[in-house]
GROMACS .gro file of C-alpha atoms in nm:
model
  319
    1UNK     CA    1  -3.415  -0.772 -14.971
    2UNK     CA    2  -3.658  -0.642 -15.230
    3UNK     CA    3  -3.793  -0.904 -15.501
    4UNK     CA    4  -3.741  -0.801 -15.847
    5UNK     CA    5  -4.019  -0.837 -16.083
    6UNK     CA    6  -4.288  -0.755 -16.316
    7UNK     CA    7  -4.633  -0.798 -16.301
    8UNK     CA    8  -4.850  -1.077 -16.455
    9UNK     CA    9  -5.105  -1.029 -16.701
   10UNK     CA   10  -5.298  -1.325 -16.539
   11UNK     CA   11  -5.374  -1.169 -16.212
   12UNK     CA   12  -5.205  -0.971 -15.885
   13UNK     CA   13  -4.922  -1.137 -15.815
   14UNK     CA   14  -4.577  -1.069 -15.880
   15UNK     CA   15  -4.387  -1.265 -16.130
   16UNK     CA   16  -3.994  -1.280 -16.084
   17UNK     CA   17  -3.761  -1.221 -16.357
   18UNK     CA   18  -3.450  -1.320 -16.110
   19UNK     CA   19  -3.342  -1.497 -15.812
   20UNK     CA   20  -3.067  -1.341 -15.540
   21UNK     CA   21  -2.796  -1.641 -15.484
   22UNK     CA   22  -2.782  -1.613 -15.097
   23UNK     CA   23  -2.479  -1.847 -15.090
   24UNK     CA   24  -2.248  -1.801 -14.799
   25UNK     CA   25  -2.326  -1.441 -14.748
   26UNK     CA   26  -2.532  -1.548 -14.430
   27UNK     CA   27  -2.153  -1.582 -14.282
   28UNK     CA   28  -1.981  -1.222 -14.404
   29UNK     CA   29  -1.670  -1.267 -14.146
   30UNK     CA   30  -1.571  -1.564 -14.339
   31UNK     CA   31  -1.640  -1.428 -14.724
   32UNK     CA   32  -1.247  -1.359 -14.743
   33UNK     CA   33  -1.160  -1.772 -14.599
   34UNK     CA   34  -1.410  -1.948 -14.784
   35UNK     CA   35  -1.264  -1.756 -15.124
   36UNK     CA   36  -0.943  -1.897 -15.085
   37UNK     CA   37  -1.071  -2.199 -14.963
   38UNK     CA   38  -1.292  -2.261 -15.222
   39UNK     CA   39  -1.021  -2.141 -15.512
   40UNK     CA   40  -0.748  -2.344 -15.365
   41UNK     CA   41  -0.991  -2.649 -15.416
   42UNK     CA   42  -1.109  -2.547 -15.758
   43UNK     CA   43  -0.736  -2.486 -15.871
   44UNK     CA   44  -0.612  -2.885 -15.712
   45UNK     CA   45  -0.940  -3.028 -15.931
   46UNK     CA   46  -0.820  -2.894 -16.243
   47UNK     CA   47  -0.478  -2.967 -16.173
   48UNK     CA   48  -0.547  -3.320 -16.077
   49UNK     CA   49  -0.854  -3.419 -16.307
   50UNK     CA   50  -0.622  -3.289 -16.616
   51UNK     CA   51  -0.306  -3.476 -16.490
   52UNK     CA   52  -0.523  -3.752 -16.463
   53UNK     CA   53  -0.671  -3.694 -16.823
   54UNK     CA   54  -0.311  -3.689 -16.937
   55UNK     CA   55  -0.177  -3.986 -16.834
   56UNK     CA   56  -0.441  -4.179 -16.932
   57UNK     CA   57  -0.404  -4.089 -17.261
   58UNK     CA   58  -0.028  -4.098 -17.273
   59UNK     CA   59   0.109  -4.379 -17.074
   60UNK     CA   60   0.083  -4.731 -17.241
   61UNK     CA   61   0.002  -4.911 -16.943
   62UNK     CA   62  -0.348  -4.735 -16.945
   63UNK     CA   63  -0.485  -4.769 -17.251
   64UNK     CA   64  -0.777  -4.994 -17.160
   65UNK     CA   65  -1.102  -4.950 -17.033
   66UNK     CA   66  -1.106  -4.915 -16.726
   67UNK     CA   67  -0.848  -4.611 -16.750
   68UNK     CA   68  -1.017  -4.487 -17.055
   69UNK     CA   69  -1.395  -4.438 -16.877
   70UNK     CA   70  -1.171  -4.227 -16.599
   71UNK     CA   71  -1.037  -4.004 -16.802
   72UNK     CA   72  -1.402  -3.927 -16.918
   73UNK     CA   73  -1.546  -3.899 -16.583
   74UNK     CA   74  -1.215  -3.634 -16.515
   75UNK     CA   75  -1.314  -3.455 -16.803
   76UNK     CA   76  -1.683  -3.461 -16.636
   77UNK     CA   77  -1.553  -3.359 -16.324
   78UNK     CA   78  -1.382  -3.036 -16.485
   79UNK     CA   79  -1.662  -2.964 -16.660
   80UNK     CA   80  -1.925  -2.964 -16.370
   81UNK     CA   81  -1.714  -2.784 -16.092
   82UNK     CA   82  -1.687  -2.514 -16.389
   83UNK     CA   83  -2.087  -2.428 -16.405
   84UNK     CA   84  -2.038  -2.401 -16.013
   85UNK     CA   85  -1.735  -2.287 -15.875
   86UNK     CA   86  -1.653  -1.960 -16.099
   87UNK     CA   87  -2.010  -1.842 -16.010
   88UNK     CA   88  -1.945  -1.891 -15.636
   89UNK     CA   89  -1.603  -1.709 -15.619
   90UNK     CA   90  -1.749  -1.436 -15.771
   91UNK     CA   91  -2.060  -1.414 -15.531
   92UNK     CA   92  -1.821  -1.415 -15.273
   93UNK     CA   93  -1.635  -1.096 -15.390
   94UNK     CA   94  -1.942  -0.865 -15.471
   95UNK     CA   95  -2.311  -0.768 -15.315
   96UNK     CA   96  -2.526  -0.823 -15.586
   97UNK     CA   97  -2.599  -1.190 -15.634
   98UNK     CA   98  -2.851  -1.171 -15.863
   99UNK     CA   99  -2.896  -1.420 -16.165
  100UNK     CA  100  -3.168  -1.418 -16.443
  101UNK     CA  101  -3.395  -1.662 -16.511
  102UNK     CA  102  -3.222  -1.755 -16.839
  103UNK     CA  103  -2.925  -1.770 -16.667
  104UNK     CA  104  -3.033  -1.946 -16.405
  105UNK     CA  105  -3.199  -2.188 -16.656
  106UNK     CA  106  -2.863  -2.254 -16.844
  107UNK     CA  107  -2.692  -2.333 -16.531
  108UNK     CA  108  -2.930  -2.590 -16.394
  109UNK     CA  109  -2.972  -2.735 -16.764
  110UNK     CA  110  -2.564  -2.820 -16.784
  111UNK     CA  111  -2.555  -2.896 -16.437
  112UNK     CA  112  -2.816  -3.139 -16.450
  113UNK     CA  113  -2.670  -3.299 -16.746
  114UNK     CA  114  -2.322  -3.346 -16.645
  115UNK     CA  115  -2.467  -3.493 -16.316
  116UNK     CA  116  -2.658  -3.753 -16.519
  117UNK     CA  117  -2.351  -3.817 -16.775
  118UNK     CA  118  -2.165  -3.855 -16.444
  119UNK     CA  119  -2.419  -4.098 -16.337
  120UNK     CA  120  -2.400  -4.332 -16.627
  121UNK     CA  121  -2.029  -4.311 -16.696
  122UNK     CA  122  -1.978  -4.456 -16.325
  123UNK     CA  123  -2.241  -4.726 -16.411
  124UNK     CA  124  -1.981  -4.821 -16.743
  125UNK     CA  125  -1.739  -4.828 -16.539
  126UNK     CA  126  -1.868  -5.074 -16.312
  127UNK     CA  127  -1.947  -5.261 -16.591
  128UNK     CA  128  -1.631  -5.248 -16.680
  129UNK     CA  129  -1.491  -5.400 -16.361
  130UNK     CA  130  -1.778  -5.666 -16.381
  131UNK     CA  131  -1.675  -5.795 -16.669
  132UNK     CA  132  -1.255  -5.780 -16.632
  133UNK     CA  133  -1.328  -6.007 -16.291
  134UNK     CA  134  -1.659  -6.232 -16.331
  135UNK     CA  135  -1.544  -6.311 -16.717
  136UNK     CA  136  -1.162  -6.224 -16.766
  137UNK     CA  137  -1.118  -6.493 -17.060
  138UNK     CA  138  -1.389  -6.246 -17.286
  139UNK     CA  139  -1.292  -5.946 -17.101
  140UNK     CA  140  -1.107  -5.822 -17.437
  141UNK     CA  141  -1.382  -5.928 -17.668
  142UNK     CA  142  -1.653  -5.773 -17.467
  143UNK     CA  143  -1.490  -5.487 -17.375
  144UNK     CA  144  -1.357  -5.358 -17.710
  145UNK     CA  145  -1.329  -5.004 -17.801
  146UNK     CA  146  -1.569  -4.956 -18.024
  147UNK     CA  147  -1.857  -5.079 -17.738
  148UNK     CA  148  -1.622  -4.816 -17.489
  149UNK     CA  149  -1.715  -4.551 -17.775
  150UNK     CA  150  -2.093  -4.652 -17.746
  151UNK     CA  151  -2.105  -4.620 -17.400
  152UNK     CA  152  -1.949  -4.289 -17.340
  153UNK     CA  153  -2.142  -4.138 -17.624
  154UNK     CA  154  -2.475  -4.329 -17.502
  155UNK     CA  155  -2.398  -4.166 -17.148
  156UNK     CA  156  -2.369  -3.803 -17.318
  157UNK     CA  157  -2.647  -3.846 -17.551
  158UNK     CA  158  -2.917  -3.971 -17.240
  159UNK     CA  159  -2.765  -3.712 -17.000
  160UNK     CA  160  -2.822  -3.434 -17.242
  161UNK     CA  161  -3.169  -3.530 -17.255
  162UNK     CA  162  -3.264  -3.607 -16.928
  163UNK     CA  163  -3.295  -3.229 -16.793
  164UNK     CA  164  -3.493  -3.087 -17.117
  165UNK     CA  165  -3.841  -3.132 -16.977
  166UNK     CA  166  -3.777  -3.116 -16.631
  167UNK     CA  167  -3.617  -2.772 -16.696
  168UNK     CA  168  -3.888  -2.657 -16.905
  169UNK     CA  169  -4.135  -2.755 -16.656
  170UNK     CA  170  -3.950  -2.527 -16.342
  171UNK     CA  171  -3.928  -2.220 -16.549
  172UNK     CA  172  -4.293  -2.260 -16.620
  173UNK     CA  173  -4.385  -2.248 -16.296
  174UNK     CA  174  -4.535  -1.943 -16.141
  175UNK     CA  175  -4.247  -1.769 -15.856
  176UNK     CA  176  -4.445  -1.551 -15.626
  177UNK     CA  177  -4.253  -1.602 -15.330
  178UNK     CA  178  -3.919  -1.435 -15.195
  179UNK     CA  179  -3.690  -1.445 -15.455
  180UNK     CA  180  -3.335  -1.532 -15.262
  181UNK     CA  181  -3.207  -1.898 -15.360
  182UNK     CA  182  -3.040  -2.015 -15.025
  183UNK     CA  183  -2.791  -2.172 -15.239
  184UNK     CA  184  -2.487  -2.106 -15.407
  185UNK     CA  185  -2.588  -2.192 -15.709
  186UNK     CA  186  -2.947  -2.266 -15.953
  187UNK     CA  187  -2.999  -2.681 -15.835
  188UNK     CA  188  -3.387  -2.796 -15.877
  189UNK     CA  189  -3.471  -2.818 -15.460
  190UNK     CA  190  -3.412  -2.458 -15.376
  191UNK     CA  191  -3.583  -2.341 -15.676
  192UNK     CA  192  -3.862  -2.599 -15.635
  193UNK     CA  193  -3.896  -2.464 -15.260
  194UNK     CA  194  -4.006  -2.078 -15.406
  195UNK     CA  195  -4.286  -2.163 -15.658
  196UNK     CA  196  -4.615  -2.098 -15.560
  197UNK     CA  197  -4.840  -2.302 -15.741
  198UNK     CA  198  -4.911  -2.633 -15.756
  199UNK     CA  199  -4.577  -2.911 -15.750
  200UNK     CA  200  -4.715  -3.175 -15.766
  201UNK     CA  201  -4.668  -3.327 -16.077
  202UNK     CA  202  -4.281  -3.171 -16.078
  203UNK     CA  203  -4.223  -3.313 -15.750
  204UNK     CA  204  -4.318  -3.678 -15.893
  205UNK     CA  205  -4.138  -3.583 -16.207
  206UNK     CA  206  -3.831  -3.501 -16.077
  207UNK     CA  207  -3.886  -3.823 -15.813
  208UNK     CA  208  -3.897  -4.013 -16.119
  209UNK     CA  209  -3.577  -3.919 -16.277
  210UNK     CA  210  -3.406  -3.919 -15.971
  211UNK     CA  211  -3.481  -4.278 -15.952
  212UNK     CA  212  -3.442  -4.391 -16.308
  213UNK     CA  213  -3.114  -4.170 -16.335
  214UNK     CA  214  -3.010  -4.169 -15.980
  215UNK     CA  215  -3.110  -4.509 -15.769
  216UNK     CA  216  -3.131  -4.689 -16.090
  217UNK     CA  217  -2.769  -4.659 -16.161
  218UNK     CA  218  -2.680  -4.698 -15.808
  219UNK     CA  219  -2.840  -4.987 -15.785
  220UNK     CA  220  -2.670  -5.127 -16.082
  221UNK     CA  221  -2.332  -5.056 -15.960
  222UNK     CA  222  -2.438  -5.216 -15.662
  223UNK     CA  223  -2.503  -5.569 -15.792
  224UNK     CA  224  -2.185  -5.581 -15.991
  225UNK     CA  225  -2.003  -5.506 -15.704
  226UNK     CA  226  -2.189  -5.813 -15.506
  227UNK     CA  227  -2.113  -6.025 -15.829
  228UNK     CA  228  -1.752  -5.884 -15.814
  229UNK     CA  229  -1.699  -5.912 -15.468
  230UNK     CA  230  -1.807  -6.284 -15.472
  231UNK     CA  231  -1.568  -6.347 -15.742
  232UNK     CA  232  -1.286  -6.220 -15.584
  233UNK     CA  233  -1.310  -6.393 -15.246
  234UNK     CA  234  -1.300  -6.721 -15.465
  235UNK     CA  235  -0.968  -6.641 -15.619
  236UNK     CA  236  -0.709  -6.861 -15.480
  237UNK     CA  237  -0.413  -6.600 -15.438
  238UNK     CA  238  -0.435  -6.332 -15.202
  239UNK     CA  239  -0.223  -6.154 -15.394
  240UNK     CA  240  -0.466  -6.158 -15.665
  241UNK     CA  241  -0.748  -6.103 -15.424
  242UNK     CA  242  -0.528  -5.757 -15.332
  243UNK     CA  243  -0.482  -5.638 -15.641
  244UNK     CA  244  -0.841  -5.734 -15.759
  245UNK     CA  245  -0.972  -5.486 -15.488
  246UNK     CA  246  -0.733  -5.270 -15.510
  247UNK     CA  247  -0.854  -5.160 -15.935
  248UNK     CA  248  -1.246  -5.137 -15.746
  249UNK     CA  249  -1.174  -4.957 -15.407
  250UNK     CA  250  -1.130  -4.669 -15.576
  251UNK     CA  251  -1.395  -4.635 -15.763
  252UNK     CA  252  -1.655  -4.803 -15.540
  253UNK     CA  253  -1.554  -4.514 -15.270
  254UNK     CA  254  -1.646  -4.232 -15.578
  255UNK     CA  255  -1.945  -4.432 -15.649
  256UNK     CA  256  -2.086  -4.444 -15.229
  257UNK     CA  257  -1.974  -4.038 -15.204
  258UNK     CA  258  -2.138  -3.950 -15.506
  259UNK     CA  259  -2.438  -4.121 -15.534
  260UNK     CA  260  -2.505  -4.137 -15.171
  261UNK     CA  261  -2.535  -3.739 -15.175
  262UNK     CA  262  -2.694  -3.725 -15.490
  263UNK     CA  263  -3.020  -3.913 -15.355
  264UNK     CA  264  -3.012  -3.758 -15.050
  265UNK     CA  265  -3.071  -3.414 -15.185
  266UNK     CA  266  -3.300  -3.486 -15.523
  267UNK     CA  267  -3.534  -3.764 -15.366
  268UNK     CA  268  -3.707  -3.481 -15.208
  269UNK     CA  269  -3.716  -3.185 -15.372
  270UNK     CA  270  -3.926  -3.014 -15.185
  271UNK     CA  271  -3.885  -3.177 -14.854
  272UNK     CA  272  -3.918  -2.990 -14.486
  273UNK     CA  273  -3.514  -3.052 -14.405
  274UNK     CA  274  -3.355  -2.693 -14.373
  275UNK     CA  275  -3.236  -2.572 -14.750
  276UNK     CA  276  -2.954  -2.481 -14.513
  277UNK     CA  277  -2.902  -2.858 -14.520
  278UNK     CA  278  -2.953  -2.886 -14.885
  279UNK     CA  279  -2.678  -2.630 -14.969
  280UNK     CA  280  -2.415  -2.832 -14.792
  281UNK     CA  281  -2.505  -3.107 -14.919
  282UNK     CA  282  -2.468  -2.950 -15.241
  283UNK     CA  283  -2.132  -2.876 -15.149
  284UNK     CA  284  -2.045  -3.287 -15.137
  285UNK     CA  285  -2.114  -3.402 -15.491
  286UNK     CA  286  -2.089  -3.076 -15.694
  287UNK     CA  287  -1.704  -2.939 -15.509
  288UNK     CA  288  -1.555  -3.246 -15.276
  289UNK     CA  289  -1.620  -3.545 -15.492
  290UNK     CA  290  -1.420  -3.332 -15.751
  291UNK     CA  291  -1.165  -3.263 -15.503
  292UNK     CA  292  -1.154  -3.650 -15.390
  293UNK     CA  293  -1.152  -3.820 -15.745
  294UNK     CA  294  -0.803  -3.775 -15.817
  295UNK     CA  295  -0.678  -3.783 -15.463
  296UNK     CA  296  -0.881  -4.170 -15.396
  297UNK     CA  297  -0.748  -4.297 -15.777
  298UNK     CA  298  -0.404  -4.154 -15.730
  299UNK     CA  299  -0.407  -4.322 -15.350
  300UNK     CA  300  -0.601  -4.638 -15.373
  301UNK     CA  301  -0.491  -4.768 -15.761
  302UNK     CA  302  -0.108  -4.853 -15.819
  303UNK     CA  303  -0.118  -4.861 -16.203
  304UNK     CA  304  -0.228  -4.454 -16.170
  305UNK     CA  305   0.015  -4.417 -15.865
  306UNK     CA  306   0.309  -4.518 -16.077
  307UNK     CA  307   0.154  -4.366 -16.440
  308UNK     CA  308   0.134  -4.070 -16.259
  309UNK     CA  309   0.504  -4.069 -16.122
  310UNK     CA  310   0.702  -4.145 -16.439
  311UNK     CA  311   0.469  -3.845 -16.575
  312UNK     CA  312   0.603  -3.619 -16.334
  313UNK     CA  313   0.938  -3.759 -16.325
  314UNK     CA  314   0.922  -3.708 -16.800
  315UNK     CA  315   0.807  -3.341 -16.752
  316UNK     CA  316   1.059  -3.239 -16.449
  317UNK     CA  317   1.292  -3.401 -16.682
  318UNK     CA  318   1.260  -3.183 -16.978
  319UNK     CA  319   1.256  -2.895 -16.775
   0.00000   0.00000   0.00000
């Protein structure tokens, strides 16, 4: 495929003005399978994040919260399959992938912050648990709404801010290489992977927020959930043991999928694993975890199980 560029003032080599999305065209007898596959999947997220969104905000029973961070991270989870998933149906349907720079830009910016709202609003929600099983007897005072306010806005606020330099930084780099993205969409490893100058300090930049915005987080999470586990082990019913897990299971396995992924891909930007590899691991946190969000909540937590029931059972109702 031909690059597409214009020369630089500052000396022979071509400067590119867009990148060719490579996607899943390397597999053309399955463009037609993966489109349905991938729009049945985007169709069941939006379906299920917004049912989820709902309920939380109409049934009594959920107004705490615990219920009150998921229907933020839903909202989230909307949000960032919709910077991805449109772009990738459409790829699938036509031959020319290409995407400007600017474009490009304004994709990685919003994904990038949505992934690090994400990020936070997970670590809240631990929190969250924390607190409602090391310290029930404060649990209302700590968690009140106004400090659930704070958080969510704190999360937006940092995650807004996190890609601003970093983005600045990759679209200031000079792109003399092949121009086709071996991804489906603009993440910061396969664009890393086609500058030709010097990474260095990017590389250790983007290390650096992966681990203060990434592992950091993670690491959080995983403490309370040592704390919480602890606790719960100590409680005298098992019955109260059971339903003690059964408000964290859920969210612990989001937490594993997510982050797990996340770190896998962004701790080495630049690394010598296939960007083959990269792209489907792309495909884990920014379209499955989606996918699985409602599906673990709805399976592993009662309280949404049955929310989510009398929901149904109101709107078939009126109809």
């Amino acid at each position: 495929m031909e690059h597409t560029g214009q020369l630089s003032p500052l000396g022979n080599h071509t400067t590119l003005v867009e990148f060719i999305l490579i996607g899943f065209s390397d597999v053309p007898k399955l463009q037609g399978f993966l489109f349905a596959i991938f729009l049945i999947i985007y169709i069941v997220i939006l379906m299920g994040n917004s049912l989820i969104i709902m309920i939380t905000k109409v049934d009594p029973s959920l107004q705490t919260p615990m219920y009150y961070f998921l229907g933020n991270f839903s909202f989230l989870e909307i949000c960032y399959v919709s910077v991805t998933v449109p772009r990738l149906l459409a790829d699938l349907c036509r031959q020319n992938r290409s995407i400007s720079f600017v474009t490009c830009a304004f994709q990685m910016d919003i994904f990038l912050t949505l992934g690090a709202t994400e990020c936070l609003i997970l670590t809240a929600m631990a929190y969250d648990r924390y607190v409602a099983i090391c310290n029930p007897l404060m649990y209302p005072v700590i968690m009140n709404k106004r400090l659930c306010i704070q958080l969510a806005a704190v999360s937006w606020i940092i995650g807004i801010q996190v890609p601003i330099v970093l983005i600045y930084e990759i679209f200031t780099l000079p792109f003399c290489k092949s121009n086709e993205l071996n991804h489906f969409l603009c993440d910061v490893p396969p664009v890393v992977q086609l500058a030709c100058g010097d990474t260095f300090m990017i590389e250790t930049l983007i290390s650096v927020l992966t681990v203060s915005n990434i592992t950091l987080p993670f690491g959080l999470i995983l403490g309370s959930y040592g704390k919480i586990i602890s606790t719960i082990l100590k409680l005298p019913s098992a019955t109260g043991r059971a339903k003690a897990f059964s408000t964290c299971s859920s969210h612990l396995i989001v937490v594993v999928l997510f982050f797990g992924s996340c770190i896998s891909v962004y701790m080495e930007p630049k690394s010598t694993l296939s960007s083959g590899m990269n792209k489907y691991l792309s495909l884990f946190y920014t379209i499955l975890i989606p996918l699985f969000n409602p599906i673990i909540y709805c399976l592993r937590n009662k309280d949404v199980t049955v929310a989510m029931e009398k929901f149904l059972q109101k709107i078939t109702t009126v109809n």
